[in-house]
Amino acid sequence: METAVQLISRSPITNKEYPLPQHTDDRAGIDNFLLLHPGKKVVVVQGLGFVGSVMALVVANALTEEYAVIGIDLPTASSWWKICSINEGVFPVLASDPKISQYYLNALQKKNYYATCDPYAYSKAAVVVVDINLDVKKQSSAIGQEGYSVDMSSFKKAIESIGNNCQPEVLILIETTVPPGTSEKIAKPILEDCLKKRNLPADKIKVGHSYERVMPGPDYIDSIQNFYRVYAGTDEKSANAVETFLRTVIRTDKYPLTRLATTTATEMAKVLENSFRAMNIAFMVEWSRFAEEAGVDLYEVVNAIRLRPTHKNIMLPGLGVGGYCLTKDPLLASWAKMNLFGSAEGLHQSEKGVSINDKMPLYAFEYLRSQYKYPLEGKKALLLGVSYLNDVGDTRYTPVEGFYDQLEIEGCVIALHDPHLLYWEEKNCRVNQNLDELLEQQYDIIVVTTGHKEYRSNPLLFEKLMQQMSTFIYDTIGVLTNDEIKMLSVKHVVKVIGRGDL
Amino acid sequence: METAVQLISRSPITNKEYPLPQHTDDRAGIDNFLLLHPGKKVVVVQGLGFVGSVMALVVANALTEEYAVIGIDLPTASSWWKICSINEGVFPVLASDPKISQYYLNALQKKNYYATCDPYAYSKAAVVVVDINLDVKKQSSAIGQEGYSVDMSSFKKAIESIGNNCQPEVLILIETTVPPGTSEKIAKPILEDCLKKRNLPADKIKVGHSYERVMPGPDYIDSIQNFYRVYAGTDEKSANAVETFLRTVIRTDKYPLTRLATTTATEMAKVLENSFRAMNIAFMVEWSRFAEEAGVDLYEVVNAIRLRPTHKNIMLPGLGVGGYCLTKDPLLASWAKMNLFGSAEGLHQSEKGVSINDKMPLYAFEYLRSQYKYPLEGKKALLLGVSYLNDVGDTRYTPVEGFYDQLEIEGCVIALHDPHLLYWEEKNCRVNQNLDELLEQQYDIIVVTTGHKEYRSNPLLFEKLMQQMSTFIYDTIGVLTNDEIKMLSVKHVVKVIGRGDL
């Protein structure tokens, strides 16, 4: 049975199942696609995840050039359905950005976005954009990471797969967030080795790095096409080639490009950006506790501070930190410092920031347990929000997981709501999108776990909450207003992290 | 001899010496001053330091009301000269802001700014603004603080001095940065006790907190008068009184006031603001090391990141962190958490930030020693900048001190330049303002220690540096451009913290 499951790749969007292919050969498919686009430059995007699939879409809708775009991913259970879906005319990412469907419709009409799993595609590419994942393995799961490891092997394999097939003068543009130093010390040597083994010249290849700043959500496309880009090349010809390419897809008149001296610098810029953000969240965690102890409404305090232009981006802690970047990028940097540059010391402060953030869901759970004075076993709980971020359906490293796990361990009966999700892949369970239906039942505990706009100053939700009886309502995000909390607290126990005891 | 020195208070601005007074009685002076201003409300500003003396000036130039302003400070060696200076027509703060002299001239013409050391002044006040210092004592000096203590005794004494003299319905507006909880748990009870002891009603007194965001420098006055203010009262009548008063002195049409629920909230906002800033500097320290190791120009990287609106305020580390706020405010908060709210845990992360920043000058010195391969004894060193901040003459907790101390221990012969200082009080030594004169000599080591604009892209300075021979030039701030560094490095050894090896 287990083997049978692995031979199937299921689309979480349509629920359609695709048997995995017996082999990767798709020469005919690729050649047929390219016959439709004679003379066009071919851009291959490696990795069809949240960045790659949309980056490919942006390239298929380039501003000043017509490209033939091939998305490539592995024929695995988690990726094969994306390849099939793209070729069947169903975009593999659900997003609230209306530009996504508009761009995808364009690409379908122009027939210039094809997907495959065959590395033969690299042999046709003028540009390969690398958008694969590079994961950090934390020693414990969602909660309380202390140690971690970085495994470069699948990244190296992906680069090898390009090197074994590409033309000698191709531009390899790495967009993946990598440990600083990777393009120069890992990717370029692999590519040169591969070319040498193929008896091809190794000095013509162009390797660059430019990091995306993709925000899934209502501005998904704009976060690629209408935003500042930082880039560099491993040499001048590479940097020039990256610049030329980016100018065709990004609105550089409004958002000028920034060229840095080395790819190590751009790689560092990316992880530094995200470490800065992760640290600014982690910094607030202990202040949130202090505000609770002092009976201070931290939301009020932070809003007052944000009036200062220099302090606009001070953060508020919620249930925790999720997503693909902030949970690992500081660790990639620390790893690189020690493993690529031979330093005896990692980035202690930045690592600590990640570890503080990782512990937040556990703290929220402990807080719930300490405030909700009854045993949790058998209690009915409703979690409002599964995504790690408001207004998107993205469960990657969502802090809701650690919180959910604890409730489950304690024997709670948990219902899940999220307006953007039907299914929670990582937990293998259904998510209900119908809030009205869910709130027809009574719960012992209702926890706001994501700050979706459907939960913010929503009079209908508030009315339904008012109809709950003796329910413990725990708003970890601060979507309820002080007035709403006051009214709810007459009938229910209401707690809000960081707002102090009300 | 030692006693004789203590009986004199010397103005660092005019070098004039004032014998300390035999007694504090200045009833006649105060009464005579008030005779000039019949019917005007009296505002007493307690503390004539960098904040109080200028706040008093702003109140003397209030927007919608004519106040009689009395500045009060202690008749001590460090403060008595300020009182004398104000009454003699010399403002006790040197600043590049032209509004300072304009406002002071106004006040001199209107004769509405008097200074005294007699607490009798409080008996005349409608409003007392508290702008005294509240210091944190670190266990070691400028470098490497690990433990610290907060001594509230002089703050308590100052509040008692008000309570023993004030009218029962006075407004006490605390602007001092205090441990959160201070207004409610310390100041108000003291004031009420004093009034009760004087057989006066204790329920009419108004106590509020509103923190200044004063930035000494070219926008000194505007940082008080044209900037956002956060305020609160210990009760509603107090909050209303604070609001009424602030509206008369601050341009609240352009910078609306923000009222918070409690004084603990505003007190927390202040220390949180500064802790946020201190942490953002501390966060960059380890990244600066990483950039050095990886040969990355961190300035270039940070400038690229700053294009992102959410990351505009990412900091660059320099020689260290100085000034009165960032070096202690996180500790005040941590102290309050444990001592005023009974928490078992302090604010570890925020304390750590201060301790990282405190160690920066030592790191800079160690870096100099490791790069400058000769013994330092007897070497001639020139430090460019003594102030903790660019473009002001303010040496409070300047990180230059820790760096200077180390050079002195090693036996260097040190010359000091600062365009804004003639004298370094804390070190009791002369500062030269004439850069040309200083650079007529040759130095073994020149260190840029403050980022004054006189050092930034100054072709004359650069020319003089080019005339130095085999000098080790160490730019800890990054005022030299990459091109300048390249040219200098032909003749000298040039090192820049955070720019990597050039």
mmCIF file of N, CA, C and O in Angstrom, chain B residues 367-374 443-447 469-475 492-495:
data_model
loop_
_atom_site.group_PDB
_atom_site.id
_atom_site.type_symbol
_atom_site.label_atom_id
_atom_site.label_comp_id
_atom_site.label_asym_id
_atom_site.label_seq_id
_atom_site.Cartn_x
_atom_site.Cartn_y
_atom_site.Cartn_z
ATOM 1 N N TYR B 367 40.975 44.624 16.744
ATOM 2 C CA TYR B 367 41.121 44.528 15.301
ATOM 3 C C TYR B 367 42.301 45.376 14.840
ATOM 4 O O TYR B 367 43.124 44.944 14.039
ATOM 5 N N LEU B 368 42.381 46.593 15.386
ATOM 6 C CA LEU B 368 43.516 47.472 15.066
ATOM 7 C C LEU B 368 44.821 46.778 15.432
ATOM 8 O O LEU B 368 45.765 46.735 14.635
ATOM 9 N N ARG B 369 44.870 46.224 16.637
ATOM 10 C CA ARG B 369 46.112 45.601 17.086
ATOM 11 C C ARG B 369 46.497 44.415 16.200
ATOM 12 O O ARG B 369 47.663 44.198 15.903
ATOM 13 N N SER B 370 45.482 43.657 15.778
ATOM 14 C CA SER B 370 45.794 42.478 14.961
ATOM 15 C C SER B 370 46.256 42.881 13.561
ATOM 16 O O SER B 370 47.025 42.175 12.922
ATOM 17 N N GLN B 371 45.776 44.020 13.065
ATOM 18 C CA GLN B 371 46.119 44.422 11.708
ATOM 19 C C GLN B 371 47.392 45.272 11.652
ATOM 20 O O GLN B 371 48.131 45.249 10.672
ATOM 21 N N TYR B 372 47.615 46.063 12.691
ATOM 22 C CA TYR B 372 48.785 46.944 12.752
ATOM 23 C C TYR B 372 49.894 46.158 13.399
ATOM 24 O O TYR B 372 49.964 46.047 14.586
ATOM 25 N N LYS B 373 50.775 45.631 12.676
ATOM 26 C CA LYS B 373 51.606 44.551 13.213
ATOM 27 C C LYS B 373 52.752 44.995 14.121
ATOM 28 O O LYS B 373 53.531 44.169 14.570
ATOM 29 N N TYR B 374 52.860 46.294 14.406
ATOM 30 C CA TYR B 374 53.959 46.777 15.242
ATOM 31 C C TYR B 374 53.490 47.000 16.680
ATOM 32 O O TYR B 374 52.296 47.137 16.926
ATOM 33 N N TYR B 443 51.524 60.916 11.575
ATOM 34 C CA TYR B 443 51.057 59.965 12.598
ATOM 35 C C TYR B 443 51.356 58.544 12.158
ATOM 36 O O TYR B 443 51.423 58.258 10.965
ATOM 37 N N ASP B 444 51.521 57.686 13.130
ATOM 38 C CA ASP B 444 51.654 56.266 12.815
ATOM 39 C C ASP B 444 50.289 55.659 12.527
ATOM 40 O O ASP B 444 50.156 54.765 11.701
ATOM 41 N N ILE B 445 49.304 56.162 13.245
ATOM 42 C CA ILE B 445 47.950 55.600 13.152
ATOM 43 C C ILE B 445 46.946 56.744 13.124
ATOM 44 O O ILE B 445 47.027 57.659 13.951
ATOM 45 N N ILE B 446 46.020 56.694 12.182
ATOM 46 C CA ILE B 446 44.900 57.649 12.192
ATOM 47 C C ILE B 446 43.613 56.832 12.184
ATOM 48 O O ILE B 446 43.437 55.947 11.343
ATOM 49 N N VAL B 447 42.738 57.112 13.146
ATOM 50 C CA VAL B 447 41.498 56.345 13.244
ATOM 51 C C VAL B 447 40.298 57.285 13.127
ATOM 52 O O VAL B 447 40.224 58.276 13.865
ATOM 53 N N MET B 469 52.712 59.520 5.517
ATOM 54 C CA MET B 469 53.588 58.479 4.973
ATOM 55 C C MET B 469 53.493 57.209 5.813
ATOM 56 O O MET B 469 53.688 57.270 7.019
ATOM 57 N N SER B 470 53.245 56.084 5.171
ATOM 58 C CA SER B 470 53.200 54.783 5.860
ATOM 59 C C SER B 470 52.356 54.827 7.123
ATOM 60 O O SER B 470 52.706 54.255 8.145
ATOM 61 N N THR B 471 51.299 55.546 7.053
ATOM 62 C CA THR B 471 50.410 55.650 8.203
ATOM 63 C C THR B 471 49.347 54.560 8.103
ATOM 64 O O THR B 471 48.863 54.271 7.010
ATOM 65 N N PHE B 472 49.014 53.996 9.232
ATOM 66 C CA PHE B 472 47.938 53.009 9.265
ATOM 67 C C PHE B 472 46.635 53.768 9.469
ATOM 68 O O PHE B 472 46.427 54.400 10.503
ATOM 69 N N ILE B 473 45.775 53.735 8.476
ATOM 70 C CA ILE B 473 44.513 54.478 8.563
ATOM 71 C C ILE B 473 43.375 53.477 8.765
ATOM 72 O O ILE B 473 43.234 52.523 8.011
ATOM 73 N N TYR B 474 42.602 53.728 9.798
ATOM 74 C CA TYR B 474 41.567 52.765 10.185
ATOM 75 C C TYR B 474 40.246 53.516 10.271
ATOM 76 O O TYR B 474 40.040 54.336 11.149
ATOM 77 N N ASP B 475 39.382 53.247 9.319
ATOM 78 C CA ASP B 475 38.096 53.949 9.250
ATOM 79 C C ASP B 475 37.022 53.059 9.861
ATOM 80 O O ASP B 475 36.511 52.150 9.224
ATOM 81 N N HIS B 492 49.422 53.769 2.229
ATOM 82 C CA HIS B 492 49.210 53.451 3.638
ATOM 83 C C HIS B 492 48.513 52.097 3.745
ATOM 84 O O HIS B 492 47.992 51.574 2.790
ATOM 85 N N VAL B 493 48.491 51.608 4.940
ATOM 86 C CA VAL B 493 47.640 50.462 5.219
ATOM 87 C C VAL B 493 46.281 51.039 5.607
ATOM 88 O O VAL B 493 46.188 51.873 6.491
ATOM 89 N N VAL B 494 45.255 50.636 4.943
ATOM 90 C CA VAL B 494 43.930 51.171 5.249
ATOM 91 C C VAL B 494 43.000 50.030 5.604
ATOM 92 O O VAL B 494 42.925 49.041 4.883
ATOM 93 N N LYS B 495 42.332 50.153 6.696
ATOM 94 C CA LYS B 495 41.372 49.122 7.084
ATOM 95 C C LYS B 495 40.045 49.782 7.386
ATOM 96 O O LYS B 495 40.000 50.854 7.975
#
